């Protein structure tokens, strides 16, 4: 998908604007959530107001938990991205502003936010099922229909892309993983 994004952006002569503080905060909150969701799934007990509000400590096992080598790599990648973006999440708060937080808590595979954000304005391809994980056996969480606005803001994984179907006001309608190959003709237009 990154190759497709580069082709589309260079083809349009697009220049990405500097991130606003609001979008930078959304990016940082997204990274914080995914990193901590991995730890939550491993049984980590949160002590901060934000950690306790976002995650359920009822099944936690302690402050030292083991995560898989794959999750270790993902957490390290996220920590590097947080450092590069100079993320500073106020963990004394009790909520995040993520638009699909409850939906993401139920995913089998957690998406990792990318610095690259694109919106497909008007999906041209056939209906596309969205799934809870990187598997055709994962539950369907929604679908992309012809004409939908589709947000592509996450790092692809194993040929799967995490897609968000959006309203014209950029609210998330549904989201999930799809095995999809992008080409310039799947959208009426692309907005970086």
Coordinates of C-alpha atoms in Angstrom, one line a residue:
X1 CA 0.0 0.0 0.0
X2 CA 2.9 2.4 0.8
X3 CA 4.1 2.1 -2.8
X4 CA 0.5 2.9 -4.0
X5 CA 0.4 5.9 -1.7
X6 CA 3.7 7.2 -3.0
X7 CA 2.6 6.8 -6.6
X8 CA -0.7 8.5 -6.0
X9 CA 0.8 11.4 -4.0
X10 CA 3.6 12.0 -6.5
X11 CA 1.2 11.7 -9.4
X12 CA -1.1 14.3 -7.9
X13 CA 1.9 16.5 -7.0
X14 CA 0.6 16.5 -3.4
X15 CA 2.4 18.1 -0.5
X16 CA 1.5 16.8 2.9
X17 CA 0.7 19.7 5.3
X18 CA 2.4 19.8 8.7
X19 CA 0.3 18.0 11.3
X20 CA -1.9 20.2 13.5
X21 CA -1.6 19.8 17.2
X22 CA -5.0 18.1 17.2
X23 CA -4.0 15.5 14.6
X24 CA -0.6 15.0 16.2
X25 CA -2.5 14.3 19.5
X26 CA -4.8 11.9 17.8
X27 CA -1.7 10.1 16.3
X28 CA -0.1 9.9 19.8
X29 CA -3.3 8.8 21.5
X30 CA -3.6 6.1 18.8
X31 CA -0.1 4.8 19.4
X32 CA -0.6 4.9 23.2
X33 CA -3.8 2.9 23.0
X34 CA -2.3 0.2 20.7
X35 CA 0.9 -0.2 22.8
X36 CA -1.1 -0.4 26.0
X37 CA -3.8 -2.7 24.5
X38 CA -1.0 -5.2 23.8
X39 CA 0.1 -5.0 27.4
X40 CA -3.5 -5.2 28.7
X41 CA -4.0 -8.4 26.7
X42 CA -0.9 -9.8 28.4
X43 CA -2.4 -9.1 31.8
X44 CA -0.7 -5.8 32.7
X45 CA -2.2 -4.0 35.7
X46 CA -2.6 -0.3 35.0
X47 CA -2.0 2.3 37.7
X48 CA -2.6 5.6 35.8
X49 CA -6.0 7.2 35.7
X50 CA -6.1 6.8 31.9
X51 CA -4.9 3.2 31.9
X52 CA -7.5 2.2 34.5
X53 CA -10.3 4.1 32.6
X54 CA -9.5 2.7 29.2
X55 CA -8.6 -0.9 30.2
X56 CA -10.2 -3.4 32.5
X57 CA -7.9 -4.3 35.4
X58 CA -10.2 -7.0 36.7
X59 CA -8.2 -9.7 35.0
X60 CA -4.8 -8.3 35.3
X61 CA -1.9 -10.3 36.7
X62 CA 0.8 -7.7 37.6
X63 CA 3.1 -5.0 36.4
X64 CA 5.6 -7.4 34.8
X65 CA 4.0 -9.4 32.0
X66 CA 5.4 -11.5 29.1
X67 CA 4.5 -10.6 25.5
X68 CA 5.3 -12.6 22.4
X69 CA 8.4 -11.7 20.2
X70 CA 6.0 -10.3 17.6
X71 CA 4.3 -8.1 20.2
X72 CA 7.7 -7.0 21.5
X73 CA 8.7 -5.8 18.0
X74 CA 5.3 -4.0 17.6
X75 CA 5.7 -2.3 21.0
X76 CA 9.3 -1.3 20.1
X77 CA 8.1 0.1 16.8
X78 CA 5.4 2.1 18.6
X79 CA 7.8 3.4 21.2
X80 CA 10.1 4.6 18.5
X81 CA 7.2 6.3 16.7
X82 CA 6.1 7.9 19.9
X83 CA 9.6 9.2 20.5
X84 CA 9.9 10.5 17.0
X85 CA 6.6 12.4 17.3
X86 CA 7.5 13.7 20.8
X87 CA 4.3 12.2 22.1
X88 CA 3.3 13.2 25.6
X89 CA 0.0 11.6 26.7
X90 CA -1.5 13.0 29.9
X91 CA -2.2 9.8 31.8
X92 CA -4.0 11.8 34.6
X93 CA -6.9 12.2 32.1
X94 CA -9.6 9.6 32.1
X95 CA -10.4 9.3 28.3
X96 CA -9.0 9.2 24.9
X97 CA -10.5 11.0 21.9
X98 CA -10.2 8.0 19.5
X99 CA -13.3 7.7 17.4
X100 CA -13.4 3.9 17.3
X101 CA -11.9 2.9 20.7
X102 CA -14.6 0.4 21.7
X103 CA -14.5 -1.2 18.2
X104 CA -10.8 -1.7 18.4
X105 CA -10.9 -3.3 21.8
X106 CA -12.7 -6.2 20.2
X107 CA -10.3 -6.8 17.4
X108 CA -8.2 -10.0 17.2
X109 CA -5.3 -8.0 15.7
X110 CA -4.6 -4.5 16.7
X111 CA -3.8 -1.9 14.1
X112 CA -0.8 0.4 14.4
X113 CA -1.3 4.0 13.3
X114 CA 0.9 5.2 10.4
X115 CA 2.2 8.8 10.0
X116 CA 0.7 8.5 6.5
X117 CA -3.0 9.2 6.4
X118 CA -5.1 8.9 3.2
X119 CA -8.8 9.0 2.5
X120 CA -10.3 7.2 -0.5
X121 CA -13.2 9.4 -1.6
X122 CA -15.7 7.1 -3.3
X123 CA -14.8 3.4 -3.2
X124 CA -15.1 2.1 -6.7
X125 CA -14.4 -1.5 -6.2
X126 CA -16.8 -4.3 -5.2
X127 CA -18.2 -4.7 -1.6
X128 CA -15.4 -5.6 0.7
X129 CA -15.9 -7.4 4.1
X130 CA -13.9 -6.0 7.0
X131 CA -12.8 -8.5 9.7
X132 CA -11.6 -8.5 13.3
X133 CA -8.2 -9.9 12.3
X134 CA -5.8 -11.0 9.6
X135 CA -7.8 -14.1 8.7
X136 CA -10.8 -14.9 6.5
X137 CA -12.1 -16.9 9.5
X138 CA -12.1 -13.7 11.7
X139 CA -15.6 -12.3 12.4
X140 CA -16.9 -9.7 10.0
X141 CA -17.0 -6.3 11.7
X142 CA -18.4 -4.4 8.8
X143 CA -18.1 -3.8 5.0
X144 CA -16.9 -1.2 2.5
X145 CA -19.6 -0.5 -0.1
X146 CA -19.4 1.2 -3.4
X147 CA -19.2 5.0 -2.9
X148 CA -17.9 4.9 0.7
X149 CA -15.2 7.1 2.1
X150 CA -12.4 4.9 3.4
X151 CA -9.7 6.0 5.7
X152 CA -6.3 4.3 5.3
X153 CA -4.3 5.5 8.3
X154 CA -2.6 2.3 9.6
X155 CA 0.4 0.2 8.8
X156 CA -0.5 -2.9 6.7
X157 CA 0.3 -6.3 8.1
X158 CA 0.8 -9.6 6.2
X159 CA -1.0 -8.2 3.1
X160 CA -4.0 -7.0 5.3
X161 CA -5.0 -3.3 5.7
X162 CA -7.0 -1.8 8.5
X163 CA -9.6 0.3 6.9
X164 CA -12.1 2.8 8.5
X165 CA -15.4 3.6 6.7
X166 CA -16.1 7.3 7.4
X167 CA -18.9 9.8 7.2
X168 CA -18.4 13.1 5.4
X169 CA -17.8 14.6 8.9
X170 CA -15.0 12.0 9.3
X171 CA -16.8 10.0 12.0
X172 CA -16.0 6.2 11.9
X173 CA -19.0 4.2 10.7
X174 CA -17.3 0.8 10.8
X175 CA -13.7 -0.5 10.5
X176 CA -11.7 -3.7 10.2
X177 CA -9.1 -5.7 8.4
X178 CA -9.3 -6.5 4.7
X179 CA -7.1 -8.4 2.3
X180 CA -6.9 -5.9 -0.5
X181 CA -4.6 -4.7 -3.1
X182 CA -4.9 -1.0 -3.9
X183 CA -4.5 0.5 -7.3
X184 CA -5.2 4.0 -8.5
X185 CA -8.6 3.1 -9.9
X186 CA -10.3 1.9 -6.6
X187 CA -11.2 5.4 -5.5
X188 CA -12.8 8.4 -7.2
X189 CA -10.1 10.5 -5.5
X190 CA -7.5 10.4 -2.8
X191 CA -7.1 13.0 0.0
X192 CA -3.8 12.9 1.8

